Coordinates of C-alpha atoms and ligand atoms in Angstrom, one line a residue:
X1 CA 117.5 66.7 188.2
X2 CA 117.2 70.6 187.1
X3 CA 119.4 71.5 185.2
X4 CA 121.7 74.6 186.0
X5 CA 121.1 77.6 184.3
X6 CA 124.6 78.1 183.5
X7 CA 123.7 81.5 181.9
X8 CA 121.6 82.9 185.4
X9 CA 124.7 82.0 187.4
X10 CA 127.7 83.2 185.5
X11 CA 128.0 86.7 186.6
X12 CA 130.4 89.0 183.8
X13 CA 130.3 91.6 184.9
X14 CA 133.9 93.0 183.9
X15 CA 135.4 93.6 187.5
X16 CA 133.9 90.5 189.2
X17 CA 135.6 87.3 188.7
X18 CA 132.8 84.7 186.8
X19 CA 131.8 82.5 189.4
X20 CA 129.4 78.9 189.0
X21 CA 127.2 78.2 191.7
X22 CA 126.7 74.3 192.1
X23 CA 123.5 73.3 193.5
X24 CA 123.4 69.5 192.6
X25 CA 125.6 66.8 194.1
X26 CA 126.2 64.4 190.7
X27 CA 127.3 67.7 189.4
X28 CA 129.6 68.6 191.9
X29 CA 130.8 65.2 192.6
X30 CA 131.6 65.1 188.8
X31 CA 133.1 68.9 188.3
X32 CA 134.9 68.9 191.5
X33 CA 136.5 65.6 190.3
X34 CA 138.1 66.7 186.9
X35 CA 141.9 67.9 187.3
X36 CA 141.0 71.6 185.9
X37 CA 138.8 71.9 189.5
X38 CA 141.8 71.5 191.4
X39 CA 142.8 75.1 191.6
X40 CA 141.8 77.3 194.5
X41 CA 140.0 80.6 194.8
X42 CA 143.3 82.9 195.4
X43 CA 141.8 85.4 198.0
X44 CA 144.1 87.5 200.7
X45 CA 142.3 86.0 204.0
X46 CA 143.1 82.4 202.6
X47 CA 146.7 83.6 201.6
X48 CA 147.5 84.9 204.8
X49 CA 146.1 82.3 207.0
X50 CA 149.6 80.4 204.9
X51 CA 151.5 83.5 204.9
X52 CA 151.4 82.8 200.9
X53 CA 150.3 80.1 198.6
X54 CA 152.6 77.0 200.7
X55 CA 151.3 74.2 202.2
X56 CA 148.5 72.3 200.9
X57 CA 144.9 74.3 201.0
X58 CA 146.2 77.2 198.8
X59 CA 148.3 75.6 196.7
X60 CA 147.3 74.0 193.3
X61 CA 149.5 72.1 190.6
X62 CA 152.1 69.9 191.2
X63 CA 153.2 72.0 194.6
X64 CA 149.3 71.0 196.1
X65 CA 150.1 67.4 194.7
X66 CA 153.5 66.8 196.3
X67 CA 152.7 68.8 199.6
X68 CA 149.5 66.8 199.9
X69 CA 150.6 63.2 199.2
X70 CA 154.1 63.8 201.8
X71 CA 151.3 64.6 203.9
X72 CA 148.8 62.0 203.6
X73 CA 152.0 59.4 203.9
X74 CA 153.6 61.3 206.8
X75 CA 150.1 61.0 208.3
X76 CA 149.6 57.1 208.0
X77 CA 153.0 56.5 208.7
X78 CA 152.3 57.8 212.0
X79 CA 148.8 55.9 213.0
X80 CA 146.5 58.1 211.1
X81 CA 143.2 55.9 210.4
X82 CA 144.9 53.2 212.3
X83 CA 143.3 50.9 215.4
X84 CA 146.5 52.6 217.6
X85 CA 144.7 56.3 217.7
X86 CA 141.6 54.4 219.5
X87 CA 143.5 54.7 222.5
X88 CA 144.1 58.3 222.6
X89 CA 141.3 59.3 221.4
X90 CA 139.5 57.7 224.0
X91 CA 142.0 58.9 226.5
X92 CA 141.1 62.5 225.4
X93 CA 136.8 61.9 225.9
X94 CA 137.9 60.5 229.1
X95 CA 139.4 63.8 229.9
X96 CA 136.3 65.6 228.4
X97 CA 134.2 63.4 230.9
X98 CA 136.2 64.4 233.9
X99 CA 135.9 68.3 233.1
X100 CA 132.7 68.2 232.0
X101 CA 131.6 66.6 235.8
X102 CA 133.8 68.7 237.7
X103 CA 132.3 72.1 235.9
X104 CA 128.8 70.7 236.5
X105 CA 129.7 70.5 240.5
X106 CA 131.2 73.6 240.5
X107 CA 129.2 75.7 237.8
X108 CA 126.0 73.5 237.8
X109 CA 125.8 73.6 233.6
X110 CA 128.8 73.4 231.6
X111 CA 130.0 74.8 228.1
X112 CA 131.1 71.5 226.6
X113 CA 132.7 73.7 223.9
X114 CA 135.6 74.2 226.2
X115 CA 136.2 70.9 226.0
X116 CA 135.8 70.0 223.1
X117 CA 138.4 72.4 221.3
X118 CA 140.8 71.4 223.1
X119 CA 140.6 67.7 223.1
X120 CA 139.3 67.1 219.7
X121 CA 142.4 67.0 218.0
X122 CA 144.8 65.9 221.0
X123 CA 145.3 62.4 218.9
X124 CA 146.3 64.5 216.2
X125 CA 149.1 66.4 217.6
X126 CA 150.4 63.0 219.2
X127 CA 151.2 61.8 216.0
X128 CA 151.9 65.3 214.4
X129 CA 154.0 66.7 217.6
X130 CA 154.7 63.5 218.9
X131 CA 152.9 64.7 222.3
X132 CA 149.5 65.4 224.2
X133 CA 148.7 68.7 224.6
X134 CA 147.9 69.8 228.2
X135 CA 144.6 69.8 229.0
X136 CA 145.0 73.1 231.3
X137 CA 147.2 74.7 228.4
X138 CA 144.8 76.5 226.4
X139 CA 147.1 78.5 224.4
X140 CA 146.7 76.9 221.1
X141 CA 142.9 76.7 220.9
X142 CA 142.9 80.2 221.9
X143 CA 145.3 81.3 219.3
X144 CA 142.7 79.1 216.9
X145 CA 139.7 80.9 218.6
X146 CA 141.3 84.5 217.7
X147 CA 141.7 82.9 213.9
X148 CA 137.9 81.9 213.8
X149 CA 136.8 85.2 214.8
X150 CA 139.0 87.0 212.3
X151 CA 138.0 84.5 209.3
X152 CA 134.5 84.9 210.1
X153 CA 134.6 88.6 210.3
X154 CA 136.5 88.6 206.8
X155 CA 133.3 87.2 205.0
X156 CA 131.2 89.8 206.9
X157 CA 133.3 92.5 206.8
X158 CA 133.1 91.8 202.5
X159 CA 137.8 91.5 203.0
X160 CA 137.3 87.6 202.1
X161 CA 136.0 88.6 198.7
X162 CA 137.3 92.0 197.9
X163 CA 141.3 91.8 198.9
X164 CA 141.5 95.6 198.1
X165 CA 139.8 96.2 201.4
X166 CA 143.0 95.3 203.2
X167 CA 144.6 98.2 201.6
X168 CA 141.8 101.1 202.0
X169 CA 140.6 99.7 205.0
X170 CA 143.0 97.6 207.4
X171 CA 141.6 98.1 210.2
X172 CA 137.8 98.3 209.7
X173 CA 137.9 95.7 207.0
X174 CA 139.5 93.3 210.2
X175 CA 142.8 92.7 208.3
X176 CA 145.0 94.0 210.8
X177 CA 143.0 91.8 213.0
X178 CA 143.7 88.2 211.0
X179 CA 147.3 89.2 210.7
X180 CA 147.7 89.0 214.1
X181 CA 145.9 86.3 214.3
X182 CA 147.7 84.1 211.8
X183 CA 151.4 85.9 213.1
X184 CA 150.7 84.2 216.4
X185 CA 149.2 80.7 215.1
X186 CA 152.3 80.9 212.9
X187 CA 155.3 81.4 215.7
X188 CA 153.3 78.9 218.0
X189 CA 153.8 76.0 215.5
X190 CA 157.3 77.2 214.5
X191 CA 158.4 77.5 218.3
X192 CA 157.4 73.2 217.9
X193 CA 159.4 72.9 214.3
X194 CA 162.3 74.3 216.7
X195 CA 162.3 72.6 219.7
X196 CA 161.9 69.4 217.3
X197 CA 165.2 70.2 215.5
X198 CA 167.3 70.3 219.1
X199 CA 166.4 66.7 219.2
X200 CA 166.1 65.4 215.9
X201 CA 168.0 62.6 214.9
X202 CA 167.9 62.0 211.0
X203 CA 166.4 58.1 210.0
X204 CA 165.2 57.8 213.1
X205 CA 161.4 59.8 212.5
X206 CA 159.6 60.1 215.9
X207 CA 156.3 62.2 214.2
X208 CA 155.1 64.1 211.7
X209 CA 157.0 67.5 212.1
X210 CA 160.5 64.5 211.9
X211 CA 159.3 63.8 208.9
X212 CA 159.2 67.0 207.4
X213 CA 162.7 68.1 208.7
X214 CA 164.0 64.8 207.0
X215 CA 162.3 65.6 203.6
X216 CA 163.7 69.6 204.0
X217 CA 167.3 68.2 205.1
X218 CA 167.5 65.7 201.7
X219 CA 166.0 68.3 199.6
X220 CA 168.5 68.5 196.8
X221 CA 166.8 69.2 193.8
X222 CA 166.2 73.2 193.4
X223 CA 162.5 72.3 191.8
X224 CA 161.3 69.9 195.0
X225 CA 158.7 71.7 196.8
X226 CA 160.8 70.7 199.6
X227 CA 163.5 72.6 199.1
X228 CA 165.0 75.8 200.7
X229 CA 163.4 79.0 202.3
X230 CA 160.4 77.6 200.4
X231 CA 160.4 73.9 201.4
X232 CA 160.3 75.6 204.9
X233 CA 157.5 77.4 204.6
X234 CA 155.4 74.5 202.9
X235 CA 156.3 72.3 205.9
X236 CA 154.9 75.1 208.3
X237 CA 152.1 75.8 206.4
X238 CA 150.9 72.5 206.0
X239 CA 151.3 71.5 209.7
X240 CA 149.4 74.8 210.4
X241 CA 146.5 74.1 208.5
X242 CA 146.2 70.4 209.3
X243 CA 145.3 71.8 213.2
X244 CA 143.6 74.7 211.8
X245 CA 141.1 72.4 209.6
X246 CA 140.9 69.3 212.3
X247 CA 140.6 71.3 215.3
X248 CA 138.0 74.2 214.3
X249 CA 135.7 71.9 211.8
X250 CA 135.9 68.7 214.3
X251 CA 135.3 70.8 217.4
X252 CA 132.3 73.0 216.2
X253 CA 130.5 69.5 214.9
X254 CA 130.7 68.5 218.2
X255 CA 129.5 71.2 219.6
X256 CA 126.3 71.4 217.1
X257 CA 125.8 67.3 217.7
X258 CA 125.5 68.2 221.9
X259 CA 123.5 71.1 221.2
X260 CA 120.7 68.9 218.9
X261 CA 121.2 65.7 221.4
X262 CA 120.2 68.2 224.3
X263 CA 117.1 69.5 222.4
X264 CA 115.7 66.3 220.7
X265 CA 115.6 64.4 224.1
X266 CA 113.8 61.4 222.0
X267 CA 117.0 61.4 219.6
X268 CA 119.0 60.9 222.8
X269 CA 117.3 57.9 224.4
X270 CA 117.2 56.0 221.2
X271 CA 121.3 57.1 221.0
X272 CA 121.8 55.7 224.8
X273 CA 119.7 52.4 224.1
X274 CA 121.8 51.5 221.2
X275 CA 125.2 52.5 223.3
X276 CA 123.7 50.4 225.9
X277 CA 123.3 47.2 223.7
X278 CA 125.9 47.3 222.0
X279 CA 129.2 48.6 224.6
X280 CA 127.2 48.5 227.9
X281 CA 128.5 50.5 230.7
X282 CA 131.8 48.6 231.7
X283 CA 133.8 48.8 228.7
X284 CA 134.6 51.5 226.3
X285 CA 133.1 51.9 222.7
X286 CA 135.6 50.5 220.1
X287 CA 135.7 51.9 216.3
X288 CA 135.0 47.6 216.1
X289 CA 131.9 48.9 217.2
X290 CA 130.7 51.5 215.1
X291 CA 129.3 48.2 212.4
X292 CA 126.7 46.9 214.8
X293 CA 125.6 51.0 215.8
X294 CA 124.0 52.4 212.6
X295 CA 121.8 54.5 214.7
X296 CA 125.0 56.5 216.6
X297 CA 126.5 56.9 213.2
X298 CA 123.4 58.1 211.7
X299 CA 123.0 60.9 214.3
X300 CA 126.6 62.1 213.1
X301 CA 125.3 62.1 209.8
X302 CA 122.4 63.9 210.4
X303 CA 124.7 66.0 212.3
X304 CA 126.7 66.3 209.2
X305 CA 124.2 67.3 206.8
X306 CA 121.8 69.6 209.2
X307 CA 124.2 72.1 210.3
X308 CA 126.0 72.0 206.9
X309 CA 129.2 73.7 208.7
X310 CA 131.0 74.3 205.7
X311 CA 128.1 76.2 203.6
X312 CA 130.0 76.5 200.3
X313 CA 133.2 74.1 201.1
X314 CA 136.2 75.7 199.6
X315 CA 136.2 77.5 196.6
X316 CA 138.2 76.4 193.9
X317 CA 138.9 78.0 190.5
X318 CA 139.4 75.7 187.1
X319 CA 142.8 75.8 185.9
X320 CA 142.3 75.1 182.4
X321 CA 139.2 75.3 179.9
X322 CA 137.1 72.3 180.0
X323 CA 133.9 71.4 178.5
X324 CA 131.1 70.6 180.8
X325 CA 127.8 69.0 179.8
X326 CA 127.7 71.4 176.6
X327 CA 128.9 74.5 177.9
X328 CA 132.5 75.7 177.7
X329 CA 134.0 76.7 180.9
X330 CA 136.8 79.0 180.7
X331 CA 140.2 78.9 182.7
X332 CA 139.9 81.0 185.9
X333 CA 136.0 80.3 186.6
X334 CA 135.2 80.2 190.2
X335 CA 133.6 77.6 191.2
X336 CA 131.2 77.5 194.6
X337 CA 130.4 74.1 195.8
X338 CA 126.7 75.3 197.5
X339 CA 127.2 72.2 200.0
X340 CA 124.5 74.0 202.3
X341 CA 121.8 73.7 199.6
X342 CA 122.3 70.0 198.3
X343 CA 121.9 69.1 201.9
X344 CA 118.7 70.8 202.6
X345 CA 117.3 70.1 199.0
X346 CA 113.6 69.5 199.8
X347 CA 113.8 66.9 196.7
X348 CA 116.2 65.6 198.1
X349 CA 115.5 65.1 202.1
X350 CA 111.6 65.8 202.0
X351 CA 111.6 67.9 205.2
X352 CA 115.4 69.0 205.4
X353 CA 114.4 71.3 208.7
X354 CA 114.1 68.4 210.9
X355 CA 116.8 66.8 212.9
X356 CA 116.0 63.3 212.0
X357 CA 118.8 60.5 212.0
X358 CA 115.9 57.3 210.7
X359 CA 116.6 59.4 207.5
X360 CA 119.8 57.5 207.0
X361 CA 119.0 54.0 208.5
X362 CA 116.7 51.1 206.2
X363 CA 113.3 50.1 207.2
X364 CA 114.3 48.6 210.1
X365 CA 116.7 50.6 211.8
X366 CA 119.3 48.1 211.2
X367 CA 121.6 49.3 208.4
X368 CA 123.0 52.9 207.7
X369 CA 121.6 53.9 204.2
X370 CA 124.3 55.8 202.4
X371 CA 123.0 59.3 200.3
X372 CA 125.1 60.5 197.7
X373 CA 123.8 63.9 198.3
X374 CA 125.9 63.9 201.5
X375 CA 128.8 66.1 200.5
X376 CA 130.5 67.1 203.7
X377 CA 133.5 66.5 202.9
X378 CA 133.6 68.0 199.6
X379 CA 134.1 64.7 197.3
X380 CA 136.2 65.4 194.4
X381 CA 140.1 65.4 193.7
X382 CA 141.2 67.4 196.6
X383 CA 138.1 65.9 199.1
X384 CA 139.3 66.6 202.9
X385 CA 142.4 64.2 203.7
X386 CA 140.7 64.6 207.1
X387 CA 137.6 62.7 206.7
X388 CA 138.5 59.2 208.3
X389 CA 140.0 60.6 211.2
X390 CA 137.4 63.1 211.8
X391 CA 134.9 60.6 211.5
X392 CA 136.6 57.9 214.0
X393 CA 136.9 61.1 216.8
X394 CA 133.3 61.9 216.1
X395 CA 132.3 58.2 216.3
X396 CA 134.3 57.7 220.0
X397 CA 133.2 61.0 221.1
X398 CA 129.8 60.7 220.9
X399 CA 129.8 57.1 221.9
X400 CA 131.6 57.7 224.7
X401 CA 130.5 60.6 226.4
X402 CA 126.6 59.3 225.8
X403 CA 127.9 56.1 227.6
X404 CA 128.3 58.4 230.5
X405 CA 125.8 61.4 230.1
X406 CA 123.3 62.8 229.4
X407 CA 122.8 66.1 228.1
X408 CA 119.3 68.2 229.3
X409 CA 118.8 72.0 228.6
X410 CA 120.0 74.7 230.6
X411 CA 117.4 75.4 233.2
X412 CA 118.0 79.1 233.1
X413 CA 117.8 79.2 229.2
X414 CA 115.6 76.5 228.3
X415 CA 114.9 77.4 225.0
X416 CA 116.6 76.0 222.1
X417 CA 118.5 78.2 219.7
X418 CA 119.6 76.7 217.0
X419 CA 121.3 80.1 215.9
X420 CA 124.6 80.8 214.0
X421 CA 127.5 82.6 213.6
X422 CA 128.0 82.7 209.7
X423 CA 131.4 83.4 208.2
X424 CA 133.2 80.7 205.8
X425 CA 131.5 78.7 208.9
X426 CA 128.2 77.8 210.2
X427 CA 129.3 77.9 214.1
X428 CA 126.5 77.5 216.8
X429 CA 126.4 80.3 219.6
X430 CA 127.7 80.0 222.7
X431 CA 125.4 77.7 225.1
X432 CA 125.7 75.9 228.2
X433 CA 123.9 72.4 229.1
X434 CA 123.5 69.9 232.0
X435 CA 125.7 67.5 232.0
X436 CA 124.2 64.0 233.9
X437 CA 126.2 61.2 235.0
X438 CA 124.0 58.4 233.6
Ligands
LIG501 C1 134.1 67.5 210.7 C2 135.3 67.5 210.3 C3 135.7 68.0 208.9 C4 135.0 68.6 207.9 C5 133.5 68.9 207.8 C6 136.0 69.0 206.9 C7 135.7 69.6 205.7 C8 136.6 69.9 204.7 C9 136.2 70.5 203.4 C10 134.8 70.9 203.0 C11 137.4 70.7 202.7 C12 137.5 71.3 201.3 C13 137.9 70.3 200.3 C14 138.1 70.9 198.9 O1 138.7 72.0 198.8 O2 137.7 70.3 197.9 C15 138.5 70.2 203.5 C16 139.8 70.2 203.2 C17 140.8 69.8 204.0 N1 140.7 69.2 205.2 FE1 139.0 68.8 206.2 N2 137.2 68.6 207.3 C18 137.1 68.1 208.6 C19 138.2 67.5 209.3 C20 139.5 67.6 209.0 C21 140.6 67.0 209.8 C22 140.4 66.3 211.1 C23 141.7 67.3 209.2 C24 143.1 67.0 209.7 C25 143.9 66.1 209.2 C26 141.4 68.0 207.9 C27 142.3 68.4 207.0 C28 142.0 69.0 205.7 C29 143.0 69.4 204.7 C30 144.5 69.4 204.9 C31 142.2 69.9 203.6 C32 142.8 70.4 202.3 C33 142.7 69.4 201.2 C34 143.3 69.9 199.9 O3 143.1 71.1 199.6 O4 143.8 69.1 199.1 N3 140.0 68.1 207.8 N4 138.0 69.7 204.7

């Protein structure tokens, strides 16, 4: 292991915050997992997308604790991790399927990406909403789409790290722009917290957003986080972000795992010979699957680690001194996770470049290898709350869908490009495949 040059990377320079880059996976496993790392990088395109610090992904302290654990429990309570989202997760690739044929017969390619932000986080919003959201009703993933575009221009336009832009320059720096975006996310999921309070009945929870009125409604005690104007916008926030952070990252790995399926055609027969052994072609894949189909989940985890869609995970800030293999770190340090680089560490990987699931399977293809230089999900104390559910849609979405297609290049733009929109994310540029019943 190299060890960090802790004096190359702290930059102080008296108007920039100090900021340490970590390039090494034990590291960042072990700094990310001490309490001090559990503060967050306070920056205006973050702030706004919570209309302040409420909710769960800009909060810190006991507010991020208490937000996040209601959260988790609210989550669970409600099938979240559980055998009963199979169902409608499946119900939702099903739907995918459908589109996806009827747009090749009408279009003769299709831009799976459609689909996919729509239905990705349909199981989601059943428990969170307590209903499926129309797969002709594309309001909300357009409202998302409009977010995307304003978060990535943030980090181009230089907003995401220098908040003074939004004053000097509202309109250039894209502010105005992510406002707008963020006002209209915001009144979409608010329009839901209403409609849920005309029919609420208190003990009697149906979903997620129940839950949340019950905890604002019993919210006595001045210094809950539930409590008040505040407890309200917590509740918001958080239900905001939870589709904000399932739908976009879910979505866009989807889109990515199509795009390298369609251009590594040998990756794609090995994928539908496993499918084929294991499910068949008369029953759907079950998550009681996934155990007997290490090569399926080794393509997601290739997926995972190639496209590396979150390049520097969230930044977080250390709340407290600490001391840190000999070096004192002092309160306020930024600290950038480089996710990107630990997964395409030529120590690490030996040829990180290549889209190559064997990487994670044993000798004989029978057994997913775990690497704990696979940081996706950012491991440490506030890793995403996401992971298991994002992992089971992956899982059934890729199962299913190469069950019943198969994916071959556009014939009009044949070439692969494995291009990307950078921003906070990694996002693959527009494409459009064929789509063949199997
Ligand atoms: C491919 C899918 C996903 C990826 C790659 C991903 C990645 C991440 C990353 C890198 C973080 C930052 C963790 C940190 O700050 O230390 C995060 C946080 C978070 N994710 Fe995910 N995520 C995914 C799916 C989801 C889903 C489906 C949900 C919905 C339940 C979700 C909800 C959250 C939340 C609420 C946080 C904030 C956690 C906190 O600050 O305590 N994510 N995610």
């Amino acid at each position: 292991m190299k060890p960090i040059k802790l004096d190359e990377i702290l930059l102080s320079h008296p108007t920039l915050q100090s900021a340490l880059v970590v390039n090494d996976a034990k590291l960042m496993k072990e700094l990310f997992g001490h309490s001090s790392a559990t503060g967050k990088f306070k920056t205006d395109t973050l702030l706004e997308m919570t209309k302040g610090p409420y909710g769960v992904v800009n909060t810190e302290g006991e507010l991020w604790h208490e937000q996040r654990q209601f959260l988790i429990r609210s989550l669970i309570n409600f099938g979240f991790g559980k055998p009963t989202m199979e169902p409608l997760i499946l119900a939702d690739v099903q739907e995918a399927i459908d589109w996806m044929k009827k747009d090749m017969d009408e279009h003769g390619t299709v831009e799976v990406f459609n689909m996919y932000k729509i239905g990705v986080t349909n199981a989601l919003w059943c428990i969170v909403a307590g209903e499926r959201q129309s797969k002709d009703d594309h309001t909300f993933s357009l409202l998302v789409d409009a977010l995307v575009d304003s978060i990535q221009n943030s980090v181009k336009s230089g907003l995401f790290f220098l908040s003074w832009l939004k004053t000097v320059a509202p309109e250039i720096s894209g502010y105005n722009c992510l406002v707008k975006a963020t006002d209209n996310v915001h009144q979409y999921i608010r329009k839901l917290f209403d409609k849920h309070r005309e029919t609420f009945i208190p003990g009697s929870p149906r979903d997620v957003i129940d839950c949340y009125l019950e905890q604002l409604q019993n919210a006595t005690d001045p210094e809950s986080t539930f409590f008040g104007a505040n407890g309200e916008k917590n509740a918001l926030a958080t239900v905001v972000e939870v589709f904000q952070a399932g739908l976009i990252t879910s979505s866009h790995t989807l889109n990515w795992l199509t795009l390298y399926l369609t251009h590594h055609q040998h990756v794609q027969t090995k994928l539908h010979e496993e499918i084929d052994r294991v499910v068949g072609r008369n029953r759907d894949p079950s998550l009681h699957d996934k155990p007997k189909m290490p090569y399926t989940e080794a393509v997601i985890q290739e997926i995972f680690r190639i496209t590396s869609i979150v390049p520097l995970g969230l930044l977080h800030e250390l709340l407290y001194d600490i001391d840190f293999h000999g070096y004192r770190l002092p309160k306020g340090l930024l600290l950038i996770p480089n996710m990107y680089h630990i997964q395409h560490d030529k120590k690490t990987w030996g040829d990180p470049e290549n889209f190559r699931p064997e990487r994670f399977l044993n000798e004989n293809e029978s057994r997913v290898i775990q690497n704990n230089a696979m940081v996706a999900f950012q491991p440490g104390k506030r890793q995403c709350l996401g992971e298991p559910l994002a992992r089971d849609v992956l899982f059934l979405y890729v199962a299913k869908i190469f069950q019943n297609l198969h994916a071959f290049p556009d014939p009009i733009n044949p070439v692969p490009n494995f291009d990307y929109d950078d921003g906070i994310l990694l996002i693959a540029k527009p494409y459009r495949v064929v789509m063949k019943s199997r």
